[in-house]
Coordinates of C-alpha atoms in Angstrom, one line a residue:
M1 CA 4.4 30.1 -39.6
N2 CA 8.0 31.2 -40.0
V3 CA 9.4 28.7 -42.5
T4 CA 12.9 30.3 -43.0
G5 CA 14.4 29.6 -39.6
K6 CA 14.6 27.5 -36.5
Q7 CA 11.5 26.8 -34.1
L8 CA 12.0 28.7 -30.7
P9 CA 10.4 28.1 -27.5
E10 CA 8.0 31.1 -28.2
Q11 CA 6.9 29.8 -31.2
I12 CA 5.2 26.9 -30.2
E13 CA 1.5 27.3 -31.4
R14 CA -1.2 28.1 -28.9
P15 CA -4.4 26.7 -29.9
A16 CA -7.2 29.2 -30.6
S17 CA -9.1 28.2 -27.7
L18 CA -6.3 29.1 -25.3
L19 CA -6.1 32.8 -26.7
V20 CA -8.4 34.0 -24.1
P21 CA -7.9 31.6 -21.4
I22 CA -11.0 30.2 -19.3
W23 CA -9.1 30.0 -15.8
T24 CA -11.7 30.3 -13.2
K25 CA -15.4 28.4 -13.2
S26 CA -17.6 27.2 -10.8
G27 CA -21.0 25.2 -10.7
I28 CA -22.8 22.4 -9.4
A29 CA -22.5 18.9 -11.3
L30 CA -23.1 15.4 -10.3
L31 CA -20.4 12.9 -9.3
Y32 CA -20.7 9.2 -10.3
N33 CA -18.5 7.3 -7.7
K34 CA -17.7 4.2 -9.4
E35 CA -17.0 2.1 -6.3
T36 CA -20.3 2.5 -4.9
S37 CA -22.3 3.2 -7.8
N38 CA -24.0 6.2 -6.3
T39 CA -24.3 9.5 -7.9
Y40 CA -24.4 12.7 -5.8
D41 CA -24.3 16.6 -6.1
V42 CA -21.0 18.2 -5.7
H43 CA -19.5 21.6 -6.3
L44 CA -16.8 22.4 -8.9
K45 CA -14.2 25.1 -8.6
L46 CA -11.7 25.6 -11.4
T47 CA -8.6 27.5 -11.3
K48 CA -5.8 27.9 -13.6
E49 CA -3.8 24.8 -12.1
V50 CA -6.6 22.9 -9.8
L51 CA -10.1 21.3 -10.2
T52 CA -11.6 21.0 -6.8
I53 CA -14.4 19.1 -5.9
Q54 CA -16.6 20.1 -3.1
K55 CA -19.1 18.1 -1.0
L56 CA -21.9 19.5 1.0
D57 CA -21.3 18.9 4.9
V58 CA -22.6 20.4 7.9
V59 CA -20.2 22.3 10.2
C60 CA -20.3 23.8 13.8
T61 CA -19.8 27.4 13.5
R62 CA -20.1 28.3 17.1
G63 CA -20.1 26.3 20.6
G64 CA -19.9 22.6 20.6
D65 CA -17.4 20.4 19.3
P66 CA -16.5 20.8 15.6
Q67 CA -14.8 17.4 15.7
L68 CA -17.9 15.3 16.2
N69 CA -19.4 14.3 13.2
H70 CA -22.9 13.5 14.6
R71 CA -25.7 15.7 16.5
T72 CA -28.3 14.7 19.0
V73 CA -31.4 16.9 18.8
V74 CA -34.7 17.0 20.8
L75 CA -37.9 17.5 19.0
R76 CA -41.2 18.5 20.3
R77 CA -43.9 17.3 18.0
Q78 CA -46.5 20.0 17.0
A79 CA -50.2 19.5 16.7
A80 CA -49.9 21.2 13.1
G81 CA -46.9 19.9 11.3
G82 CA -45.7 17.2 13.5
L83 CA -42.0 16.9 13.5
G84 CA -41.8 19.4 10.4
I85 CA -39.7 16.7 8.5
S86 CA -40.4 14.3 5.5
I87 CA -37.6 11.4 4.8
K88 CA -36.7 9.0 2.3
G89 CA -34.7 5.9 1.9
G90 CA -34.2 2.8 3.8
A91 CA -32.1 -0.2 4.2
E92 CA -33.9 -2.0 1.3
H93 CA -32.2 0.6 -1.1
K94 CA -28.7 0.2 0.7
V95 CA -28.9 3.8 2.0
P96 CA -29.8 5.3 5.3
V97 CA -32.8 7.2 5.9
V98 CA -32.4 10.8 5.5
I99 CA -34.5 14.0 5.9
S100 CA -35.6 14.9 2.6
K101 CA -37.4 18.1 3.3
M102 CA -37.7 20.3 6.1
F103 CA -40.6 22.5 6.9
K104 CA -40.5 26.3 7.5
D105 CA -40.9 27.7 11.2
R106 CA -41.9 23.8 12.3
A107 CA -40.2 21.8 15.1
A108 CA -37.3 20.4 13.3
D109 CA -36.7 24.0 11.5
Q110 CA -36.7 26.0 14.9
T111 CA -33.8 24.0 16.2
G112 CA -31.4 25.1 13.7
K113 CA -29.5 21.9 14.0
L114 CA -31.1 19.5 11.3
F115 CA -30.8 19.7 7.5
V116 CA -32.0 18.0 4.3
G117 CA -29.6 15.5 3.8
D118 CA -29.0 14.5 7.6
A119 CA -29.0 10.5 8.0
M120 CA -30.8 9.3 11.0
L121 CA -28.6 7.4 13.2
Q122 CA -30.5 6.9 16.3
I123 CA -34.1 7.5 17.4
N124 CA -34.9 7.7 21.2
G125 CA -31.4 5.9 21.9
I126 CA -32.5 2.9 19.2
N127 CA -30.2 2.6 16.3
V128 CA -31.6 2.5 13.0
E129 CA -28.8 2.8 10.7
H130 CA -29.9 -0.6 9.3
C131 CA -33.7 -0.1 9.4
S132 CA -36.0 -0.3 6.5
H133 CA -38.1 2.8 5.7
E134 CA -41.4 1.6 7.0
E135 CA -39.4 0.5 10.5
V136 CA -38.2 4.2 10.9
V137 CA -41.5 5.9 9.9
H138 CA -43.1 3.6 12.6
L139 CA -40.7 4.6 15.4
L140 CA -41.0 8.2 14.6
R141 CA -45.1 7.9 14.6
T142 CA -44.8 6.2 17.9
A143 CA -41.9 8.0 19.5
G144 CA -44.1 10.1 21.8
E145 CA -44.2 14.0 22.0
E146 CA -40.7 14.6 22.5
V147 CA -38.6 12.7 20.2
T148 CA -34.5 12.8 20.5
I149 CA -32.6 11.7 17.3
T150 CA -29.0 11.4 16.3
V151 CA -28.0 12.2 13.1
R152 CA -24.9 12.5 10.8
Y153 CA -25.0 14.7 7.6
L154 CA -24.5 12.1 4.4
R155 CA -22.0 13.8 2.1
E156 CA -22.6 11.5 -0.8
V157 CA -26.4 11.4 -0.8
P158 CA -27.3 9.3 -3.6
S159 CA -28.9 11.2 -6.6
F160 CA -32.0 9.0 -7.0
L161 CA -33.5 10.4 -3.8
K162 CA -33.8 13.8 -5.4
L163 CA -32.6 15.7 -2.3
P164 CA -32.9 19.5 -2.6
L165 CA -29.8 21.8 -1.9
G166 CA -31.8 24.6 -0.9
S167 CA -33.5 26.0 2.5
P168 CA -36.6 24.6 4.4
V169 CA -39.5 24.9 2.1
P170 CA -43.0 26.5 3.2
P171 CA -45.4 24.4 5.0
A172 CA -47.8 22.7 2.6
D173 CA -50.9 20.3 2.8
Q174 CA -49.8 16.9 2.4
S175 CA -52.1 13.7 1.4
S176 CA -51.9 10.7 3.7
R177 CA -50.4 8.2 1.2
V178 CA -48.5 5.0 2.1
S179 CA -44.9 5.6 2.8
S180 CA -42.3 4.9 0.5
P181 CA -38.4 5.1 0.6
L182 CA -38.2 6.9 -2.8
F183 CA -41.1 9.3 -1.7
D184 CA -41.1 11.8 1.2
S185 CA -42.8 10.3 4.3
G186 CA -44.1 13.3 6.5
L187 CA -47.8 13.7 7.5
H188 CA -48.1 10.3 9.1
L189 CA -45.1 11.5 11.4
N190 CA -47.1 13.3 13.3
G191 CA -48.1 10.9 16.2
N192 CA -51.6 10.7 17.6
S193 CA -51.5 13.5 20.0
S194 CA -53.8 16.7 19.3
N195 CA -53.3 18.4 22.6
T196 CA -49.7 20.2 22.0
A197 CA -49.9 23.8 20.9
P198 CA -47.8 24.7 18.2
S199 CA -44.7 26.4 19.2
S200 CA -43.7 29.7 17.8
P201 CA -40.3 30.2 15.9
S202 CA -37.4 30.8 18.5
S203 CA -33.9 31.7 17.7
P204 CA -30.9 29.4 19.3
S205 CA -29.6 30.8 22.6
A206 CA -26.0 32.5 22.5
N207 CA -24.9 29.4 24.2
E208 CA -26.6 26.8 21.9
P209 CA -24.3 25.2 19.1
K210 CA -24.7 26.6 15.6
Y211 CA -24.9 24.7 12.5
E212 CA -24.3 25.7 9.1
K213 CA -24.3 23.7 5.7
R214 CA -21.2 24.4 3.5
W215 CA -19.5 23.0 0.4
L216 CA -16.3 21.8 1.8
D217 CA -13.3 20.8 -0.2
A218 CA -13.2 17.1 -0.8
V219 CA -10.4 16.5 -3.6
S220 CA -8.2 19.0 -5.2
L221 CA -7.0 17.6 -8.4
P222 CA -3.7 19.0 -10.2
L223 CA -4.2 20.2 -13.7
L224 CA -0.6 19.8 -15.1
M225 CA -0.4 16.5 -17.3
A226 CA -4.1 15.5 -16.5
R227 CA -6.5 14.0 -18.7
V228 CA -10.2 14.5 -19.6
S229 CA -12.0 11.6 -21.6
K230 CA -15.6 11.0 -22.5
Y231 CA -14.7 7.4 -23.1
K232 CA -15.8 4.7 -20.7
A233 CA -13.2 2.8 -19.1
G234 CA -12.1 -0.3 -21.2
T235 CA -14.6 0.3 -24.2
D236 CA -14.8 2.2 -27.1
K237 CA -17.8 3.8 -26.1
L238 CA -18.4 7.5 -25.3
R239 CA -20.4 8.7 -22.2
S240 CA -23.5 11.1 -22.7
N241 CA -23.1 14.7 -21.0
S242 CA -20.2 13.4 -18.8
F243 CA -16.5 13.1 -18.3
E244 CA -13.6 11.8 -16.5
V245 CA -10.8 13.8 -15.1
C246 CA -7.4 12.0 -14.1
A247 CA -4.7 13.6 -12.9
L248 CA -0.9 12.9 -13.7
D249 CA -0.6 10.1 -10.9
G250 CA -3.6 8.4 -12.0
T251 CA -5.7 10.0 -9.6
S252 CA -9.2 10.3 -10.6
I253 CA -12.4 12.3 -9.6
N254 CA -14.7 9.8 -10.8
I255 CA -17.3 10.5 -13.4
L256 CA -18.7 14.0 -13.7
Q257 CA -22.4 14.3 -15.1
F258 CA -24.2 17.0 -16.3
C259 CA -27.9 18.2 -17.3
T260 CA -27.2 18.9 -20.8
A261 CA -24.8 18.3 -23.8
A262 CA -24.2 22.4 -23.7
E263 CA -23.2 22.1 -20.1
S264 CA -21.0 19.1 -20.2
T265 CA -19.2 20.6 -23.2
D266 CA -18.5 24.0 -21.5
W267 CA -17.0 22.4 -18.4
L268 CA -14.8 20.2 -20.8
Q269 CA -13.6 23.0 -22.9
A270 CA -12.9 24.7 -19.7
I271 CA -10.9 22.1 -18.0
S272 CA -9.2 21.1 -21.2
T273 CA -8.3 24.7 -21.9
N274 CA -6.3 24.8 -18.6
I275 CA -4.6 21.6 -19.0
S276 CA -3.5 22.9 -22.7
D277 CA -2.3 26.0 -21.1
L278 CA -0.1 24.3 -18.4
T279 CA 1.2 22.0 -21.0
L280 CA 2.1 24.6 -23.0
E281 CA 3.9 26.3 -20.2
N282 CA 5.7 23.4 -19.2
M283 CA 6.7 22.7 -22.9
K284 CA 8.2 26.0 -23.0
M285 CA 10.1 25.7 -19.6
I286 CA 11.8 22.6 -21.0
N287 CA 12.7 23.9 -24.3
R288 CA 14.5 26.8 -22.8
Y289 CA 17.2 24.0 -21.8
C290 CA 17.1 22.2 -25.1
S291 CA 19.0 22.5 -28.2
P292 CA 17.1 24.0 -31.2
D293 CA 17.0 20.5 -32.8
D294 CA 15.7 19.1 -29.5
Q295 CA 12.6 21.3 -29.3
I296 CA 9.0 19.9 -28.1
V297 CA 6.9 21.3 -30.9
H298 CA 3.5 19.4 -29.2
M299 CA 2.4 16.9 -26.8
G300 CA -0.8 15.6 -24.9
W301 CA -3.3 13.0 -24.1
V302 CA -4.9 11.0 -26.9
C303 CA -7.0 7.8 -26.7
G304 CA -5.7 4.9 -28.6
N305 CA -8.8 3.4 -30.6
P306 CA -9.1 -0.5 -31.2
H307 CA -8.9 -2.1 -34.3
P308 CA -11.8 -3.0 -35.7
D309 CA -11.1 -6.5 -36.1
D310 CA -10.1 -6.7 -32.2
A311 CA -12.2 -9.5 -30.7
A312 CA -12.8 -7.5 -27.6
P313 CA -12.1 -3.7 -28.4
S314 CA -11.0 -1.3 -25.9
S315 CA -9.5 2.2 -25.9
T316 CA -6.2 2.9 -23.8
F317 CA -4.8 6.1 -23.2
K318 CA -1.7 7.4 -24.7
F319 CA 0.7 10.4 -24.4
L320 CA 1.9 11.7 -27.4
A321 CA 5.0 14.1 -27.8
L322 CA 6.6 15.6 -30.9
R323 CA 10.2 16.3 -30.2
G324 CA 13.1 16.9 -32.3
P325 CA 13.3 14.1 -34.9
W326 CA 10.8 11.9 -33.0
L327 CA 7.4 11.0 -32.5
Y328 CA 6.9 9.7 -28.9
I329 CA 4.4 7.1 -27.6
F330 CA 4.3 6.9 -23.9
R331 CA 1.9 5.4 -21.6
S332 CA 2.1 8.1 -19.1
P333 CA 3.5 11.6 -19.3
P334 CA 7.3 12.0 -19.3
V335 CA 8.4 13.9 -16.1
S336 CA 12.1 13.6 -15.9
A337 CA 14.9 13.4 -18.4
T338 CA 15.2 9.6 -17.7
D339 CA 11.4 9.2 -18.6
W340 CA 12.0 10.3 -22.3
G341 CA 14.1 7.3 -22.7
Q342 CA 11.2 5.0 -21.7
A343 CA 8.9 5.5 -24.4
D344 CA 6.6 2.4 -25.5
T345 CA 7.4 3.2 -29.3
L346 CA 9.4 5.8 -31.4
Y347 CA 9.0 6.7 -34.9
I348 CA 11.1 9.1 -37.1
L349 CA 9.1 11.8 -38.0
Y350 CA 9.6 12.3 -41.6
E351 CA 8.9 8.4 -42.1
V352 CA 5.2 8.5 -40.7
L353 CA 2.1 9.9 -42.1
F354 CA -0.5 11.9 -40.2
K355 CA -4.1 11.3 -41.5
V356 CA -7.2 12.8 -40.3
H357 CA -10.3 10.8 -40.3
K358 CA -13.6 11.9 -42.1
L359 CA -16.0 13.2 -39.8
W360 CA -18.9 14.1 -41.8
M361 CA -20.5 12.6 -45.2
A362 CA -18.6 13.5 -48.1
E363 CA -21.1 16.0 -49.9
D364 CA -21.2 18.0 -46.4
C365 CA -17.9 19.8 -47.5
W366 CA -18.9 23.3 -45.9
I367 CA -19.2 21.7 -42.4
Q368 CA -15.7 20.3 -42.6
A369 CA -14.6 23.7 -43.7
K370 CA -16.1 25.3 -40.8
F371 CA -14.3 22.8 -38.6
Y372 CA -10.9 23.8 -39.8
L373 CA -11.9 27.5 -40.0
G374 CA -12.7 27.3 -36.2
L375 CA -16.5 28.2 -37.1
Q376 CA -17.6 24.9 -36.1
Q377 CA -18.3 24.1 -32.5
D378 CA -17.9 20.9 -30.8
E379 CA -21.5 20.7 -29.7
E380 CA -22.9 21.0 -33.3
L381 CA -21.5 17.7 -34.1
Q382 CA -23.2 14.4 -34.1
D383 CA -23.6 12.7 -30.8
G384 CA -20.9 10.2 -29.9
E385 CA -19.0 11.2 -33.1
P386 CA -14.8 11.1 -32.1
F387 CA -12.5 13.2 -33.5
C388 CA -9.7 10.7 -35.0
F389 CA -6.6 10.7 -36.7
S390 CA -4.1 8.1 -37.7
I391 CA -0.5 7.9 -37.8
L392 CA 0.9 5.4 -40.6
V393 CA 4.2 4.1 -40.1
G394 CA 6.4 1.6 -41.7
H395 CA 5.6 -1.6 -43.0
G396 CA 2.1 -0.7 -43.5
Q397 CA 1.3 -0.5 -40.0
S398 CA -0.6 2.4 -38.3
H399 CA -2.0 3.7 -34.8
T400 CA -5.4 5.3 -34.4
F401 CA -6.0 8.0 -32.0
S402 CA -8.9 10.3 -30.9
V403 CA -9.0 13.6 -28.9
E404 CA -11.7 15.5 -27.1
M405 CA -12.5 18.5 -29.1
T406 CA -12.4 19.8 -32.5
S407 CA -9.6 22.5 -31.6
D408 CA -7.5 19.6 -30.2
L409 CA -7.3 17.9 -33.5
A410 CA -6.6 21.1 -35.2
V411 CA -3.6 21.5 -33.1
W412 CA -2.1 18.2 -33.6
E413 CA -2.5 18.5 -37.6
K414 CA -0.7 21.6 -37.4
S415 CA 1.9 20.7 -35.2
F416 CA 2.6 17.5 -37.1
Q417 CA 3.1 19.5 -40.3
R418 CA 5.5 22.0 -38.4
A419 CA 7.2 19.3 -36.5
V420 CA 7.9 17.3 -39.9
F421 CA 9.0 20.5 -41.9
M422 CA 11.4 21.4 -39.1
E423 CA 13.0 17.9 -39.0
V424 CA 13.3 17.8 -43.0
Q425 CA 15.2 21.1 -42.8
R426 CA 17.3 19.9 -40.4
V427 CA 18.6 16.7 -41.6
G428 CA 18.6 18.1 -45.2
S429 CA 18.6 14.6 -47.0
K430 CA 17.7 11.1 -46.4
T431 CA 19.5 7.9 -48.1
Y432 CA 17.9 4.4 -48.4
M433 CA 19.5 1.0 -49.8
C434 CA 17.4 -0.3 -52.5
S435 CA 17.5 -2.6 -55.7
S436 CA 17.2 -2.8 -58.7
Q437 CA 17.8 -5.4 -61.4
S438 CA 19.7 -7.3 -58.8
K439 CA 21.9 -4.3 -58.1
V440 CA 22.3 -2.8 -54.8
L441 CA 21.5 0.9 -55.2
C442 CA 21.1 3.9 -52.8
L443 CA 18.3 6.4 -53.3
T444 CA 18.7 9.8 -51.8
I445 CA 15.9 12.3 -51.0
D446 CA 17.4 15.7 -50.7
F447 CA 15.8 18.8 -49.8
G448 CA 17.5 20.9 -52.1
S449 CA 18.4 18.9 -55.1
G450 CA 15.4 16.1 -55.1
F451 CA 15.9 12.2 -56.2
T452 CA 19.4 10.8 -56.6
C453 CA 20.1 7.2 -57.4
S454 CA 23.7 5.8 -57.2
E455 CA 25.4 2.6 -56.9
S456 CA 26.1 1.4 -53.7
S457 CA 29.6 0.5 -54.0
S458 CA 31.2 2.9 -56.6
K459 CA 28.9 5.8 -55.5
K460 CA 28.5 6.3 -59.3
I461 CA 25.1 8.5 -59.9
L462 CA 22.8 6.7 -62.4
W463 CA 20.3 9.2 -62.4
R464 CA 18.6 12.7 -60.7
Y465 CA 15.4 14.3 -60.8
K466 CA 13.9 17.6 -59.0
F467 CA 11.1 16.8 -57.1
S468 CA 9.1 18.9 -59.4
Q469 CA 9.7 16.1 -62.1
L470 CA 8.1 13.4 -60.1
K471 CA 4.6 13.0 -61.8
G472 CA 3.2 10.0 -60.3
S473 CA 4.0 6.5 -58.6
S474 CA 2.4 3.2 -57.9
D475 CA 3.7 0.1 -55.9
D476 CA 2.7 -3.4 -54.9
G477 CA 1.9 -2.4 -51.2
K478 CA 4.8 -4.5 -50.3
T479 CA 8.6 -3.9 -51.4
R480 CA 8.4 -2.4 -55.0
V481 CA 7.5 1.0 -56.3
K482 CA 7.7 2.8 -59.9
L483 CA 8.4 6.4 -59.6
L484 CA 7.4 8.3 -62.9
F485 CA 9.5 11.4 -63.9
K486 CA 9.1 13.9 -66.8
N487 CA 12.4 14.2 -68.4
A488 CA 13.2 18.0 -68.6
E489 CA 14.7 18.0 -72.2
N490 CA 12.4 15.7 -74.2
K491 CA 9.3 16.1 -71.9
Q492 CA 9.2 12.1 -71.7
I493 CA 7.8 10.1 -68.9
E494 CA 10.5 7.9 -67.7
M495 CA 9.9 5.1 -65.1
K496 CA 12.2 4.0 -62.4
E497 CA 11.5 0.8 -60.5
L498 CA 12.8 0.3 -56.9
E499 CA 12.5 -2.2 -54.4
F500 CA 13.0 -1.3 -50.7
S501 CA 12.8 -3.3 -47.3
N502 CA 10.5 -0.7 -45.8
L503 CA 8.7 0.8 -48.5
T504 CA 6.2 2.5 -46.6
A505 CA 8.8 4.4 -44.5
V506 CA 10.4 5.5 -48.1
L507 CA 7.1 6.8 -49.2
H508 CA 6.4 8.5 -46.2
C509 CA 9.8 10.2 -46.3
I510 CA 9.3 11.4 -49.8
H511 CA 5.9 12.8 -49.1
S512 CA 7.6 14.7 -46.1
F513 CA 10.1 16.1 -48.4
I514 CA 8.0 17.0 -51.0
A515 CA 5.6 18.9 -48.5
A516 CA 8.4 20.8 -46.8
K517 CA 9.8 21.9 -50.1
V518 CA 6.3 23.3 -51.4
A519 CA 6.1 25.0 -47.9
S520 CA 9.3 26.4 -48.0
V521 CA 8.5 27.9 -51.7
D522 CA 5.0 29.1 -50.4
P523 CA 4.7 30.0 -46.9
V524 CA 0.7 30.2 -47.2
F525 CA 0.8 26.4 -48.0
V526 CA 0.8 24.9 -44.2
N527 CA -2.6 27.2 -43.5
S528 CA -4.3 26.6 -46.7
Q529 CA -3.5 22.7 -47.0
S530 CA -5.6 22.5 -43.4
I531 CA -8.7 22.9 -45.6
S532 CA -7.9 21.8 -49.4
G533 CA -5.1 19.4 -49.2
K534 CA -6.0 17.4 -46.5
Y535 CA -5.5 13.4 -46.2
M536 CA -8.8 11.9 -45.3
I537 CA -9.4 8.2 -44.4

């Protein structure tokens, strides 16, 4: 960190995770729909700026009407293999009956028009959309040698049906178990015929419509100012192996679920990296048009943690920004210049204190050190352990926030240190009204000279000490503080007792000025204090 000059836009710290951007990624996940309570397979495509959710669908690639969302297929029952399908589902589970298996080279597979995941709409002209599993099985068994079925691909197949995403499976011997909506019903769909010879596989003619199963874009979520969260909405509970992505406008893709913690962490890091990278670019663009005293050091989403004493604790998301002399707390990201004037709360940076919560047991100091050195990975941490920090403000109040990853926590801490240091250098000094023995006084905290106390009316200087002469302090937690200074000449400790209307803000200001003074003398301070000089709760 350059401690001798102004912070320029190009000097905004880039998180370690962004040094090698993970801009593109794809894979399969489960998507939980909060409205329907269904979970189904989706394909994810991550680029630098967009997360795209794709859903499986059947499309007409040749002939036929591509606008039709249903297909009517005629099946001729085979003596060996019957219709060549198994089914699952039914009205008793509030889902349609769907084709759960197709057997290679059997009747259904030979048509080229049926797919696993097709929901049955009609059987020989009879509507079966609201039929139970057993009713559909009965209709198929008694439908005769030639069965006409109308289907529509179900894009959101509930995951409890456990339908495969692959191609038709080879024929296999099946037991004649009783049909169940959650198990494949297949062999008993043969009917009673034994006179029909098995037909040989045949390719659809050139004039026949051709259908294919494809992943189609369903939702495209812009990542600029988006947020990622493992928290369950309205609670302080963390989700397991899953998270939610919300766009700037509040659009949500619902809950993404993954099979393992490692896979979930991998996707969380990739998406968060791209969001952070876009935020960084946006900050640089804004800073080009701002004065050196109004630069954005860092901004991003955090989760506001409830107070332990709250009757019904719940988490709310906030957008924090370190800009110029202020810490901004927003409900949503500021997009326009007007938005910057609409913050929920504003705090002067040097009058607040940043504290990182203890993440592990006190004796496990090496794990803490590895975390701050960047050697500790997120997946190594205990399950459900949030990464938290607090902002201590005036009058003993505080805000507690959590972030999704260790790298986020480290960036917020370093950015806060930098922003406070810059602001202390900019203002140079700060004067507070106080009293002592019924006299109205002024205490000036100066970056260059230290502490100066003077009479409010006459401006007469009563005493002056350097920062290095401050040896200790104590306060009553309300308004009074005792400052202990070492006299430079006689080496005796001298106590100065003062009373302030907002004692917490004054103590935080003293801390900020001393920390900035040390950093200016020892540039290594800002980096080294991340491990050894931490403020733990």
